[in-house]
């Protein structure tokens, strides 16, 4: 038996509960992972909120998409994206169904080896946010000599996007509340406060070639449109309501982006292994505190990643 967090109904974090479930042995191409840390992401609570569908047949709904842990059993032919998998390997798994668990069974192709320099808590927050940031930077073609404006730069995806943009040789202007500015400066970014007057504060720093919106507010979208000449170089992962009308890309994994995101995974692991990509862990909760973790995440002001430990 393994303890796992499920949403028992559609609603707020109060619908989360822990259940004991029987996991199958890993089948062809699969591995069993003892979870040491489970990464949380806003999609985790959006899925059971009811806003993205409320099919009763999907309940109880397993929660959590990425984990870091240790391989406990290997099914026939299972192979990770960073190499062969053996019992005892320290790994990261993504595209997980029900990651807020003591153990998970996952496809070997979604498993990579954990960078030695990252703790399990850090590793559990690396891939989903990192691959999303990678997709945004690829889509907007950010590279050497560009100045990129990143909205909501202090969150999970934001801190990844800032580091990856800098690694691609871009100059970064990063919006965040004042408490995040020192950390953003540490990554070489020019921090600015969001709020009224944002476009003028950004203009005072320089001309902007591309913009990444990670928050979806009118302010972030309108400032991006005002400052970036080429709309093909603006992308959002949160402003889906207005993206079509504005003629900018709204990215999900389901738009052909999953291939880009999957290809990013070994690159992210390599960068983290080389000490060129850090994961900031904001808070760590126990599995039993999943509802509390989601209330914190929903408040929308996390500094990096929120992680659960079994
Ligand atoms: N489409 C996709 O494929 C995809 C993938 C991943 C995530 N997402 C979405 O992208 C969004 C960000 O994800 P995340 O994991 O980075 O979330 P997160 O870690 O919760 O980050 C939230 C950040 O938003 C900032 N923020 C809050 N209000 C703001 C405002 N008015 N203007 C600018 N920044 C503001 C906060 O900064 P301060 O603390 O400084 O206020 C905080 O750092 C979520 O909506 C998530 O669902 C989409």
Coordinates of C-alpha atoms and ligand atoms in Angstrom, one line a residue:
X1 CA 0.0 0.0 0.0
X2 CA 1.1 3.6 -0.6
X3 CA -0.3 6.8 0.8
X4 CA -1.4 9.2 -1.9
X5 CA -3.1 12.6 -2.0
X6 CA -6.4 12.7 -4.1
X7 CA -9.0 15.3 -4.7
X8 CA -12.3 13.7 -3.6
X9 CA -14.5 16.3 -5.2
X10 CA -14.1 19.4 -7.4
X11 CA -13.4 22.5 -5.4
X12 CA -10.8 24.2 -3.2
X13 CA -7.9 22.7 -1.3
X14 CA -10.4 21.4 1.3
X15 CA -11.3 18.5 -1.1
X16 CA -7.8 17.0 -0.8
X17 CA -7.4 13.9 1.3
X18 CA -4.9 11.1 1.8
X19 CA -5.9 7.6 0.6
X20 CA -4.1 4.2 0.8
X21 CA -3.9 2.6 -2.6
X22 CA -2.4 -0.6 -4.0
X23 CA 0.2 0.2 -6.7
X24 CA 0.7 -2.4 -9.5
X25 CA 4.2 -3.8 -10.1
X26 CA 6.0 -1.8 -12.8
X27 CA 5.0 -3.2 -16.2
X28 CA 6.9 -3.1 -19.5
X29 CA 9.0 0.0 -19.8
X30 CA 7.9 1.2 -16.3
X31 CA 9.7 1.8 -13.0
X32 CA 8.6 2.0 -9.4
X33 CA 10.0 5.1 -7.6
X34 CA 10.2 5.6 -3.8
X35 CA 9.2 9.3 -3.7
X36 CA 11.5 11.5 -1.6
X37 CA 9.9 14.8 -2.7
X38 CA 7.0 15.8 -4.9
X39 CA 7.0 19.1 -6.8
X40 CA 3.8 21.2 -6.7
X41 CA 2.6 23.4 -9.6
X42 CA -0.4 25.7 -10.0
X43 CA -1.9 23.2 -12.6
X44 CA -2.2 20.7 -9.7
X45 CA -5.0 22.8 -8.0
X46 CA -6.4 24.1 -11.3
X47 CA -7.2 20.5 -12.4
X48 CA -9.5 19.8 -9.4
X49 CA -10.9 23.3 -9.2
X50 CA -13.6 22.5 -11.7
X51 CA -12.4 25.3 -14.0
X52 CA -10.8 22.8 -16.4
X53 CA -13.7 20.3 -16.5
X54 CA -15.7 18.6 -13.8
X55 CA -16.3 15.0 -15.0
X56 CA -17.4 13.0 -11.9
X57 CA -15.8 9.9 -13.5
X58 CA -12.4 11.5 -12.9
X59 CA -12.8 11.4 -9.1
X60 CA -11.1 10.7 -6.9
X61 CA -8.4 12.5 -8.8
X62 CA -4.7 11.8 -8.2
X63 CA -2.7 15.0 -7.7
X64 CA 0.9 15.9 -8.7
X65 CA 2.9 15.6 -11.8
X66 CA 6.6 15.5 -10.8
X67 CA 8.7 13.8 -8.2
X68 CA 12.3 13.1 -7.2
X69 CA 13.2 9.8 -5.5
X70 CA 14.9 6.5 -5.7
X71 CA 14.2 3.6 -8.1
X72 CA 12.7 0.7 -6.2
X73 CA 11.9 -1.7 -9.0
X74 CA 12.5 -1.8 -12.8
X75 CA 10.1 -3.3 -15.3
X76 CA 11.2 -5.1 -18.4
X77 CA 12.9 -2.8 -21.0
X78 CA 12.6 0.3 -18.9
X79 CA 15.1 3.0 -20.0
X80 CA 15.4 6.6 -18.8
X81 CA 16.0 9.6 -20.9
X82 CA 19.5 10.0 -19.4
X83 CA 20.4 6.3 -19.6
X84 CA 19.6 2.8 -18.2
X85 CA 17.7 2.7 -14.9
X86 CA 18.7 0.4 -12.0
X87 CA 17.3 -0.1 -8.5
X88 CA 18.8 2.5 -6.2
X89 CA 19.3 5.2 -8.8
X90 CA 18.4 8.7 -7.7
X91 CA 16.0 10.0 -10.3
X92 CA 13.5 12.7 -11.3
X93 CA 10.2 11.7 -12.9
X94 CA 7.8 13.9 -14.8
X95 CA 4.4 13.4 -16.5
X96 CA 3.5 11.5 -13.3
X97 CA -0.1 10.8 -12.4
X98 CA -0.5 11.1 -8.6
X99 CA 2.9 12.4 -7.7
X100 CA 1.9 13.4 -4.1
X101 CA 2.6 9.8 -3.0
X102 CA 5.0 7.7 -1.1
X103 CA 5.6 5.6 -4.3
X104 CA 4.7 6.0 -8.0
X105 CA 4.9 3.8 -11.1
X106 CA 6.0 5.8 -14.1
X107 CA 7.1 5.3 -17.7
X108 CA 10.9 4.9 -17.8
X109 CA 11.0 7.4 -20.7
X110 CA 9.8 10.1 -18.3
X111 CA 12.6 9.4 -15.8
X112 CA 16.0 11.1 -15.7
X113 CA 18.9 10.8 -13.3
X114 CA 18.9 13.4 -10.5
X115 CA 21.8 15.9 -10.7
X116 CA 24.1 15.0 -7.7
X117 CA 24.4 18.6 -6.6
X118 CA 20.6 19.0 -6.2
X119 CA 18.7 17.9 -3.1
X120 CA 15.6 15.8 -3.7
X121 CA 13.4 18.8 -2.8
X122 CA 15.3 20.9 -5.4
X123 CA 15.2 18.2 -8.0
X124 CA 11.4 17.8 -7.6
X125 CA 11.0 21.4 -8.8
X126 CA 13.4 21.4 -11.7
X127 CA 11.7 19.9 -14.7
X128 CA 8.1 21.1 -15.1
X129 CA 9.0 24.8 -14.5
X130 CA 12.3 24.5 -16.3
X131 CA 10.8 22.9 -19.4
X132 CA 8.0 25.5 -19.5
X133 CA 10.6 28.3 -19.4
X134 CA 12.7 26.5 -22.1
X135 CA 9.6 26.3 -24.3
X136 CA 8.9 30.0 -23.8
X137 CA 12.4 31.0 -24.7
X138 CA 12.5 28.7 -27.8
X139 CA 9.1 30.1 -29.0
X140 CA 10.2 33.7 -28.7
X141 CA 13.7 32.9 -30.1
X142 CA 15.6 34.6 -27.2
X143 CA 19.3 34.6 -27.7
X144 CA 22.5 36.6 -27.5
X145 CA 22.0 40.4 -27.8
X146 CA 18.3 40.3 -27.0
X147 CA 16.7 42.1 -24.1
X148 CA 13.8 40.0 -22.7
X149 CA 11.1 41.2 -20.3
X150 CA 9.9 38.4 -18.0
X151 CA 6.8 39.0 -16.0
X152 CA 6.4 37.2 -12.6
X153 CA 10.1 36.4 -12.6
X154 CA 10.3 35.4 -8.9
X155 CA 7.9 32.3 -9.2
X156 CA 8.7 28.7 -10.1
X157 CA 8.7 29.2 -13.9
X158 CA 10.1 32.8 -13.6
X159 CA 13.3 31.9 -11.8
X160 CA 14.0 29.2 -14.4
X161 CA 13.3 31.6 -17.3
X162 CA 15.6 34.2 -15.8
X163 CA 18.5 31.8 -15.5
X164 CA 17.9 30.1 -18.9
X165 CA 17.6 33.5 -20.7
X166 CA 20.8 34.7 -19.2
X167 CA 22.5 31.4 -20.1
X168 CA 21.4 32.0 -23.7
X169 CA 23.2 35.4 -23.6
X170 CA 20.1 37.6 -23.2
X171 CA 19.8 40.7 -21.0
X172 CA 16.8 40.1 -18.6
X173 CA 14.4 42.7 -17.2
X174 CA 12.4 40.9 -14.5
X175 CA 9.2 42.0 -12.9
X176 CA 8.7 41.0 -9.2
X177 CA 7.8 42.4 -5.8
X178 CA 10.6 44.2 -4.0
X179 CA 11.4 41.3 -1.8
X180 CA 12.6 39.3 -4.8
X181 CA 14.8 41.9 -6.3
X182 CA 18.1 40.9 -4.7
X183 CA 17.7 37.3 -5.8
X184 CA 17.0 38.4 -9.4
X185 CA 20.0 40.7 -9.4
X186 CA 22.0 37.7 -8.3
X187 CA 21.1 36.1 -11.6
X188 CA 22.2 39.1 -13.5
X189 CA 18.6 40.4 -14.1
X190 CA 17.4 44.0 -13.9
X191 CA 14.4 43.8 -11.5
X192 CA 11.5 46.1 -11.7
X193 CA 8.4 46.3 -9.5
X194 CA 5.1 45.4 -11.3
X195 CA 2.1 47.8 -10.9
X196 CA 1.2 51.2 -12.3
X197 CA 3.9 52.8 -14.4
X198 CA 5.5 49.5 -15.3
X199 CA 6.1 50.3 -19.0
X200 CA 8.0 53.5 -18.1
X201 CA 10.2 51.7 -15.6
X202 CA 11.0 49.1 -18.2
X203 CA 11.7 51.7 -20.9
X204 CA 14.1 53.5 -18.5
X205 CA 16.2 50.3 -18.5
X206 CA 16.2 49.8 -22.3
X207 CA 14.5 48.6 -25.5
X208 CA 12.7 45.2 -25.2
X209 CA 13.0 42.6 -28.0
X210 CA 10.9 39.8 -26.5
X211 CA 8.5 39.3 -23.6
X212 CA 7.4 36.3 -21.6
X213 CA 4.2 36.6 -19.6
X214 CA 3.9 34.1 -16.7
X215 CA 1.1 35.8 -14.8
X216 CA -1.7 36.7 -17.4
X217 CA -2.7 40.1 -16.0
X218 CA -3.8 42.8 -18.3
X219 CA -0.8 44.8 -17.1
X220 CA 1.7 42.2 -18.1
X221 CA 0.0 41.6 -21.5
X222 CA -0.6 45.3 -22.4
X223 CA 3.0 46.2 -21.3
X224 CA 4.4 43.5 -23.5
X225 CA 2.3 44.7 -26.5
X226 CA 3.4 48.3 -25.9
X227 CA 7.1 47.5 -25.6
X228 CA 7.8 44.7 -28.1
X229 CA 7.6 45.5 -31.8
X230 CA 7.2 41.9 -33.1
X231 CA 4.2 40.0 -31.6
X232 CA 5.8 36.7 -32.6
X233 CA 8.3 37.4 -29.9
X234 CA 5.7 37.6 -27.1
X235 CA 4.4 34.5 -25.4
X236 CA 2.2 33.8 -22.4
X237 CA 1.5 30.7 -20.3
X238 CA -1.2 32.3 -18.3
X239 CA -3.1 34.9 -20.4
X240 CA -5.2 32.5 -22.5
X241 CA -8.3 34.7 -22.5
X242 CA -6.7 37.5 -24.5
X243 CA -3.8 35.8 -26.4
X244 CA -5.9 35.2 -29.5
X245 CA -7.2 38.8 -29.7
X246 CA -3.6 40.1 -29.1
X247 CA -2.0 37.8 -31.7
X248 CA 0.5 36.3 -29.3
X249 CA 1.4 32.7 -28.6
X250 CA -0.3 31.0 -25.6
X251 CA 1.7 28.0 -24.8
X252 CA 0.7 24.6 -23.3
X253 CA 2.2 21.2 -23.6
X254 CA -0.6 20.2 -25.9
X255 CA 0.3 22.5 -28.8
X256 CA 3.2 20.5 -30.1
X257 CA 5.2 22.0 -27.2
X258 CA 5.4 18.7 -25.4
X259 CA 8.1 17.6 -27.8
X260 CA 10.1 20.7 -27.1
X261 CA 9.6 20.3 -23.3
X262 CA 10.6 16.6 -23.3
X263 CA 13.7 17.4 -25.3
X264 CA 14.5 20.1 -22.7
X265 CA 14.6 17.6 -19.8
X266 CA 18.1 16.2 -20.3
X267 CA 19.4 19.7 -21.0
X268 CA 18.0 21.0 -17.7
X269 CA 19.5 18.1 -15.8
X270 CA 22.9 18.8 -17.5
X271 CA 22.8 22.5 -16.7
X272 CA 21.8 21.8 -13.1
X273 CA 24.6 19.1 -12.9
X274 CA 27.1 21.7 -14.0
X275 CA 25.9 24.1 -11.4
X276 CA 24.6 26.5 -14.1
X277 CA 20.9 26.2 -13.1
X278 CA 19.6 26.5 -9.5
X279 CA 16.2 25.6 -8.1
X280 CA 15.0 27.8 -5.3
X281 CA 12.8 25.9 -2.8
X282 CA 10.5 28.3 -1.1
X283 CA 8.6 26.0 1.3
X284 CA 8.5 22.3 2.1
X285 CA 5.2 20.7 3.5
X286 CA 4.4 17.1 4.4
X287 CA 2.0 15.0 2.3
X288 CA -0.6 15.5 5.0
X289 CA -0.3 19.3 4.6
X290 CA -1.1 19.3 0.8
X291 CA -4.1 21.5 1.3
X292 CA -2.1 24.0 3.2
X293 CA 0.6 23.9 0.5
X294 CA -2.1 24.6 -2.2
X295 CA -3.5 27.5 -0.2
X296 CA 0.0 29.0 -0.1
X297 CA 0.5 28.4 -3.8
X298 CA -2.9 29.8 -4.7
X299 CA -2.1 33.0 -3.0
X300 CA 0.3 33.6 -6.0
X301 CA 3.4 35.0 -4.3
X302 CA 5.7 32.0 -4.0
X303 CA 9.4 32.5 -4.2
X304 CA 10.5 29.6 -6.4
X305 CA 9.1 26.1 -5.7
X306 CA 6.8 24.6 -3.1
X307 CA 7.5 20.9 -2.4
X308 CA 5.8 18.1 -0.5
X309 CA 7.7 15.3 1.3
X310 CA 6.1 11.9 2.2
Ligands
LIG1 N1 0.7 26.8 -19.9 C1 1.7 26.1 -19.4 O1 2.2 25.2 -20.0 C2 2.1 26.4 -17.9 C3 3.1 25.7 -17.3 C4 3.5 26.1 -16.0 C5 2.9 27.1 -15.4 N2 1.8 27.7 -16.0 C6 1.1 28.8 -15.3 O2 2.0 29.9 -15.2 C7 1.7 30.6 -14.1 C8 3.0 30.8 -13.2 O3 3.4 29.5 -12.8 P1 4.5 29.4 -11.6 O4 4.6 27.9 -11.3 O5 5.7 30.2 -11.9 O6 3.7 30.1 -10.4 P2 4.2 30.6 -9.0 O7 5.5 29.9 -8.7 O8 3.0 30.5 -8.1 O9 4.6 32.1 -9.2 C9 3.7 33.1 -9.0 C10 4.5 34.4 -9.2 O10 3.6 35.4 -9.7 C11 4.1 36.6 -9.3 N3 3.0 37.6 -9.3 C12 1.9 37.6 -8.5 N4 1.1 38.6 -8.9 C13 1.7 39.3 -9.9 C14 1.4 40.4 -10.7 N5 0.3 41.1 -10.6 N6 2.3 40.8 -11.6 C15 3.5 40.2 -11.8 N7 3.8 39.1 -11.1 C16 3.0 38.6 -10.1 C17 4.6 36.4 -7.9 O11 5.6 37.3 -7.6 P3 5.8 38.2 -6.3 O12 5.9 37.2 -5.2 O13 7.0 39.0 -6.5 O14 4.5 39.0 -6.1 C18 5.1 35.0 -7.9 O15 6.5 34.9 -7.9 C19 0.6 29.9 -13.4 O16 -0.6 30.5 -13.7 C20 0.7 28.5 -13.9 O17 -0.6 27.8 -13.9 C21 1.4 27.4 -17.2

